[in-house]
Amino acid sequence: MSLSNTTGLLLSFVARLVTGAQGHWYGCVPKAEQRIYFANHQSHLDWVLIWCALPRELRAHTRPIAAKDYWTSSPLKHWLTREVFNAVYVNRQRTDDQDPLEPLVEALRHGDSLVIFPEGTRSNLGEPQAFKSGLYHLARQFPEVQLIPAWIDNVQRVMPKGEVVPAPILCSVTFGAPMQLLPDEDKRAFLERAREAVTSLRRLGRSH
């Protein structure tokens, strides 16, 4: 077994030990098909939690979106995101001639699944912020890819903004029914519907 695979199993074990990393599935089951998982964004650990909540056989083809400036700022973080999680790096600071969706489009064309956070930035308000347009454009370009909403609960208490040492808090990820862009659905209506699909899962997640 390679070092990256061994490290991935170890990180998964530690994440489950610290957070529980429980996955609850409503309206869909974990399945080896191409998907875009989209969720609320509260912590740098969000995508780690989703990755750990997926069955092991799905992780190799499910790639999280990671902010390049943060996750390549040290050799260790860069190695972990590149070799263990196979992250798709995105630039938060970009020039006018850069398409921020290009790395995501390339990954989807390659057949990978993605984990994205349509708010763009982390929120401590409880309610997700308005979704940015990236999810809409991906849904238009890849209508055959299932869109799976997910609600992440409690992870902001594990590693609050500014903290570097995680605290042991029970967390969960609730996955909802797949959705797609409807014919003639405009961007605003779709993004509001997608946000509501995520928010509506909060009650289900806390019922466990």
mmCIF file of C-alpha atoms in Angstrom:
data_model
loop_
_atom_site.group_PDB
_atom_site.id
_atom_site.type_symbol
_atom_site.label_atom_id
_atom_site.label_comp_id
_atom_site.label_asym_id
_atom_site.label_seq_id
_atom_site.Cartn_x
_atom_site.Cartn_y
_atom_site.Cartn_z
ATOM 1 C CA MET A 1 0.000 0.000 0.000
ATOM 2 C CA SER A 2 1.368 3.425 -0.957
ATOM 3 C CA LEU A 3 2.210 6.120 1.562
ATOM 4 C CA SER A 4 -0.644 8.299 0.313
ATOM 5 C CA ASN A 5 -3.187 5.466 0.711
ATOM 6 C CA THR A 6 -1.879 4.632 4.179
ATOM 7 C CA THR A 7 -2.035 8.301 5.172
ATOM 8 C CA GLY A 8 -5.574 8.558 3.831
ATOM 9 C CA LEU A 9 -6.723 5.611 5.937
ATOM 10 C CA LEU A 10 -4.997 7.070 8.995
ATOM 11 C CA LEU A 11 -6.570 10.499 8.480
ATOM 12 C CA SER A 12 -9.960 8.901 7.996
ATOM 13 C CA PHE A 13 -9.524 6.990 11.259
ATOM 14 C CA VAL A 14 -8.458 10.140 13.134
ATOM 15 C CA ALA A 15 -11.316 12.191 11.655
ATOM 16 C CA ARG A 16 -13.826 9.546 12.674
ATOM 17 C CA LEU A 17 -12.263 9.382 16.128
ATOM 18 C CA VAL A 18 -12.442 13.170 16.623
ATOM 19 C CA THR A 19 -15.758 13.922 14.911
ATOM 20 C CA GLY A 20 -17.570 10.622 14.398
ATOM 21 C CA ALA A 21 -17.842 11.550 10.696
ATOM 22 C CA GLN A 22 -21.308 10.024 10.499
ATOM 23 C CA GLY A 23 -22.970 9.922 7.095
ATOM 24 C CA HIS A 24 -26.765 9.774 6.796
ATOM 25 C CA TRP A 25 -28.327 9.172 3.373
ATOM 26 C CA TYR A 26 -31.849 10.365 2.476
ATOM 27 C CA GLY A 27 -33.245 10.050 -1.030
ATOM 28 C CA CYS A 28 -30.057 8.506 -2.405
ATOM 29 C CA VAL A 29 -27.495 5.864 -1.519
ATOM 30 C CA PRO A 30 -23.705 5.957 -1.788
ATOM 31 C CA LYS A 31 -23.084 4.774 -5.317
ATOM 32 C CA ALA A 32 -20.162 4.642 -7.731
ATOM 33 C CA GLU A 33 -21.515 7.162 -10.217
ATOM 34 C CA GLN A 34 -20.410 10.666 -11.097
ATOM 35 C CA ARG A 35 -21.795 13.267 -8.718
ATOM 36 C CA ILE A 36 -21.320 16.797 -7.479
ATOM 37 C CA TYR A 37 -21.792 16.926 -3.711
ATOM 38 C CA PHE A 38 -22.567 20.492 -2.610
ATOM 39 C CA ALA A 39 -22.822 21.559 1.010
ATOM 40 C CA ASN A 40 -22.822 24.385 3.535
ATOM 41 C CA HIS A 41 -19.399 25.774 4.427
ATOM 42 C CA GLN A 42 -18.336 26.339 8.048
ATOM 43 C CA SER A 43 -14.746 25.157 8.451
ATOM 44 C CA HIS A 44 -11.546 24.123 6.696
ATOM 45 C CA LEU A 45 -12.498 20.586 7.773
ATOM 46 C CA ASP A 46 -15.761 20.514 5.798
ATOM 47 C CA TRP A 47 -14.490 18.616 2.794
ATOM 48 C CA VAL A 48 -12.438 16.276 4.991
ATOM 49 C CA LEU A 49 -15.625 15.364 6.853
ATOM 50 C CA ILE A 50 -17.548 14.661 3.639
ATOM 51 C CA TRP A 51 -14.639 12.630 2.246
ATOM 52 C CA CYS A 52 -14.497 10.531 5.416
ATOM 53 C CA ALA A 53 -18.279 10.048 5.456
ATOM 54 C CA LEU A 54 -18.165 8.487 1.984
ATOM 55 C CA PRO A 55 -17.531 4.754 1.635
ATOM 56 C CA ARG A 56 -13.866 4.036 1.020
ATOM 57 C CA GLU A 57 -14.442 2.792 -2.546
ATOM 58 C CA LEU A 58 -15.929 6.176 -3.572
ATOM 59 C CA ARG A 59 -13.131 8.356 -2.204
ATOM 60 C CA ALA A 60 -10.605 7.679 -4.959
ATOM 61 C CA HIS A 61 -12.901 9.303 -7.542
ATOM 62 C CA THR A 62 -14.383 12.045 -5.354
ATOM 63 C CA ARG A 63 -12.246 15.177 -5.360
ATOM 64 C CA PRO A 64 -12.704 18.117 -2.982
ATOM 65 C CA ILE A 65 -12.288 21.720 -4.077
ATOM 66 C CA ALA A 66 -9.471 23.378 -2.128
ATOM 67 C CA ALA A 67 -8.348 27.010 -2.005
ATOM 68 C CA LYS A 68 -4.914 26.958 -3.583
ATOM 69 C CA ASP A 69 -3.422 29.798 -1.525
ATOM 70 C CA TYR A 70 -4.335 28.108 1.786
ATOM 71 C CA TRP A 71 -3.818 24.430 0.987
ATOM 72 C CA THR A 72 -0.449 24.867 -0.740
ATOM 73 C CA SER A 73 0.955 27.304 1.825
ATOM 74 C CA SER A 74 3.075 24.594 3.479
ATOM 75 C CA PRO A 75 4.717 21.427 2.107
ATOM 76 C CA LEU A 76 2.600 19.205 4.380
ATOM 77 C CA LYS A 77 -0.752 20.741 3.422
ATOM 78 C CA HIS A 78 0.242 20.684 -0.229
ATOM 79 C CA TRP A 79 1.246 17.028 -0.088
ATOM 80 C CA LEU A 80 -1.896 15.988 1.796
ATOM 81 C CA THR A 81 -4.290 17.729 -0.568
ATOM 82 C CA ARG A 82 -2.419 16.627 -3.689
ATOM 83 C CA GLU A 83 -1.431 13.051 -2.870
ATOM 84 C CA VAL A 84 -4.027 11.909 -0.324
ATOM 85 C CA PHE A 85 -7.210 13.799 -1.226
ATOM 86 C CA ASN A 86 -6.439 14.482 -4.921
ATOM 87 C CA ALA A 87 -7.940 17.935 -4.454
ATOM 88 C CA VAL A 88 -8.872 20.305 -7.250
ATOM 89 C CA TYR A 89 -7.169 23.614 -6.520
ATOM 90 C CA VAL A 90 -8.981 26.864 -7.195
ATOM 91 C CA ASN A 91 -7.579 30.381 -7.038
ATOM 92 C CA ARG A 92 -9.447 32.751 -4.758
ATOM 93 C CA GLN A 93 -7.444 35.637 -6.191
ATOM 94 C CA ARG A 94 -7.577 35.601 -9.967
ATOM 95 C CA THR A 95 -7.154 37.857 -12.940
ATOM 96 C CA ASP A 96 -9.890 38.798 -15.392
ATOM 97 C CA ASP A 97 -8.666 36.329 -18.007
ATOM 98 C CA GLN A 98 -8.959 33.314 -15.680
ATOM 99 C CA ASP A 99 -12.014 31.050 -15.646
ATOM 100 C CA PRO A 100 -12.414 29.938 -12.007
ATOM 101 C CA LEU A 101 -14.420 26.893 -13.115
ATOM 102 C CA GLU A 102 -11.786 25.551 -15.505
ATOM 103 C CA PRO A 103 -10.174 23.112 -12.988
ATOM 104 C CA LEU A 104 -13.629 21.822 -11.974
ATOM 105 C CA VAL A 105 -14.720 21.366 -15.585
ATOM 106 C CA GLU A 106 -11.533 19.459 -16.340
ATOM 107 C CA ALA A 107 -12.111 17.117 -13.372
ATOM 108 C CA LEU A 108 -15.710 16.451 -14.423
ATOM 109 C CA ARG A 109 -14.640 15.774 -18.001
ATOM 110 C CA HIS A 110 -12.181 13.257 -16.577
ATOM 111 C CA GLY A 111 -15.092 11.435 -14.922
ATOM 112 C CA ASP A 112 -14.388 12.449 -11.326
ATOM 113 C CA SER A 113 -16.968 13.441 -8.732
ATOM 114 C CA LEU A 114 -16.564 16.723 -6.853
ATOM 115 C CA VAL A 115 -17.204 18.156 -3.391
ATOM 116 C CA ILE A 116 -17.952 21.876 -3.614
ATOM 117 C CA PHE A 117 -19.205 24.662 -1.362
ATOM 118 C CA PRO A 118 -21.355 27.093 -3.375
ATOM 119 C CA GLU A 119 -21.195 29.830 -0.711
ATOM 120 C CA GLY A 120 -17.555 30.305 -1.633
ATOM 121 C CA THR A 121 -16.488 31.449 1.835
ATOM 122 C CA ARG A 122 -17.124 30.062 5.297
ATOM 123 C CA SER A 123 -20.083 31.302 7.300
ATOM 124 C CA ASN A 124 -20.570 31.401 11.074
ATOM 125 C CA LEU A 125 -24.187 32.554 10.798
ATOM 126 C CA GLY A 126 -25.833 29.124 10.900
ATOM 127 C CA GLU A 127 -27.750 29.828 7.696
ATOM 128 C CA PRO A 128 -25.853 29.294 4.445
ATOM 129 C CA GLN A 129 -25.031 32.452 2.535
ATOM 130 C CA ALA A 130 -26.389 32.974 -0.974
ATOM 131 C CA PHE A 131 -24.925 30.473 -3.407
ATOM 132 C CA LYS A 132 -22.559 31.739 -6.072
ATOM 133 C CA SER A 133 -23.144 30.928 -9.717
ATOM 134 C CA GLY A 134 -20.547 28.164 -10.181
ATOM 135 C CA LEU A 135 -22.941 25.326 -9.307
ATOM 136 C CA TYR A 136 -25.442 26.613 -11.865
ATOM 137 C CA HIS A 137 -22.863 26.734 -14.663
ATOM 138 C CA LEU A 138 -21.614 23.223 -13.836
ATOM 139 C CA ALA A 139 -25.194 21.911 -13.804
ATOM 140 C CA ARG A 140 -25.781 23.430 -17.246
ATOM 141 C CA GLN A 141 -22.568 22.069 -18.713
ATOM 142 C CA PHE A 142 -22.874 18.581 -17.169
ATOM 143 C CA PRO A 143 -26.607 17.751 -17.000
ATOM 144 C CA GLU A 144 -25.846 14.016 -16.700
ATOM 145 C CA VAL A 145 -23.978 14.472 -13.397
ATOM 146 C CA GLN A 146 -26.133 14.051 -10.283
ATOM 147 C CA LEU A 147 -26.210 16.991 -7.879
ATOM 148 C CA ILE A 148 -26.327 15.774 -4.267
ATOM 149 C CA PRO A 149 -27.067 18.335 -1.513
ATOM 150 C CA ALA A 150 -25.442 17.778 1.869
ATOM 151 C CA TRP A 151 -25.724 19.401 5.280
ATOM 152 C CA ILE A 152 -22.657 19.384 7.533
ATOM 153 C CA ASP A 153 -23.542 19.740 11.215
ATOM 154 C CA ASN A 154 -21.323 20.850 14.098
ATOM 155 C CA VAL A 155 -17.986 20.937 12.273
ATOM 156 C CA GLN A 156 -17.483 24.646 12.993
ATOM 157 C CA ARG A 157 -17.138 23.701 16.678
ATOM 158 C CA VAL A 158 -14.396 21.174 15.897
ATOM 159 C CA MET A 159 -12.110 23.740 14.342
ATOM 160 C CA PRO A 160 -13.446 27.306 14.614
ATOM 161 C CA LYS A 161 -12.025 29.995 12.373
ATOM 162 C CA GLY A 162 -8.539 30.909 13.587
ATOM 163 C CA GLU A 163 -7.948 27.662 15.495
ATOM 164 C CA VAL A 164 -5.378 25.060 14.426
ATOM 165 C CA VAL A 165 -6.059 22.225 16.889
ATOM 166 C CA PRO A 166 -9.343 20.316 16.409
ATOM 167 C CA ALA A 167 -11.596 19.627 19.394
ATOM 168 C CA PRO A 168 -13.495 16.313 19.700
ATOM 169 C CA ILE A 169 -17.113 17.097 18.776
ATOM 170 C CA LEU A 170 -19.641 14.683 17.247
ATOM 171 C CA CYS A 171 -20.372 15.732 13.643
ATOM 172 C CA SER A 172 -22.512 14.400 10.844
ATOM 173 C CA VAL A 173 -23.101 14.778 7.128
ATOM 174 C CA THR A 174 -26.648 14.372 5.834
ATOM 175 C CA PHE A 175 -26.948 13.631 2.108
ATOM 176 C CA GLY A 176 -30.204 14.466 0.352
ATOM 177 C CA ALA A 177 -32.030 13.444 -2.797
ATOM 178 C CA PRO A 178 -30.345 14.223 -6.122
ATOM 179 C CA MET A 179 -31.469 17.284 -8.028
ATOM 180 C CA GLN A 180 -30.877 18.678 -11.506
ATOM 181 C CA LEU A 181 -31.272 21.932 -13.353
ATOM 182 C CA LEU A 182 -34.810 22.083 -14.705
ATOM 183 C CA PRO A 183 -35.560 23.013 -18.322
ATOM 184 C CA ASP A 184 -35.703 26.804 -18.679
ATOM 185 C CA GLU A 185 -34.889 27.298 -14.969
ATOM 186 C CA ASP A 186 -33.009 30.552 -14.527
ATOM 187 C CA LYS A 187 -29.876 30.959 -12.442
ATOM 188 C CA ARG A 188 -31.487 32.704 -9.478
ATOM 189 C CA ALA A 189 -34.303 30.168 -9.128
ATOM 190 C CA PHE A 190 -31.911 27.236 -9.392
ATOM 191 C CA LEU A 191 -29.455 28.597 -6.831
ATOM 192 C CA GLU A 192 -32.258 29.371 -4.375
ATOM 193 C CA ARG A 193 -33.649 25.863 -4.841
ATOM 194 C CA ALA A 194 -30.188 24.335 -4.347
ATOM 195 C CA ARG A 195 -29.628 26.366 -1.177
ATOM 196 C CA GLU A 196 -33.020 25.282 0.166
ATOM 197 C CA ALA A 197 -32.163 21.642 -0.626
ATOM 198 C CA VAL A 198 -29.096 21.962 1.612
ATOM 199 C CA THR A 199 -30.833 23.904 4.395
ATOM 200 C CA SER A 200 -33.784 21.492 4.541
ATOM 201 C CA LEU A 201 -31.425 18.675 5.518
ATOM 202 C CA ARG A 202 -30.416 20.364 8.779
ATOM 203 C CA ARG A 203 -33.433 19.077 10.687
ATOM 204 C CA LEU A 204 -32.861 15.515 9.451
ATOM 205 C CA GLY A 205 -29.226 15.614 10.484
ATOM 206 C CA ARG A 206 -30.023 16.769 14.007
ATOM 207 C CA SER A 207 -32.703 14.133 14.502
ATOM 208 C CA HIS A 208 -29.979 11.477 14.966
#
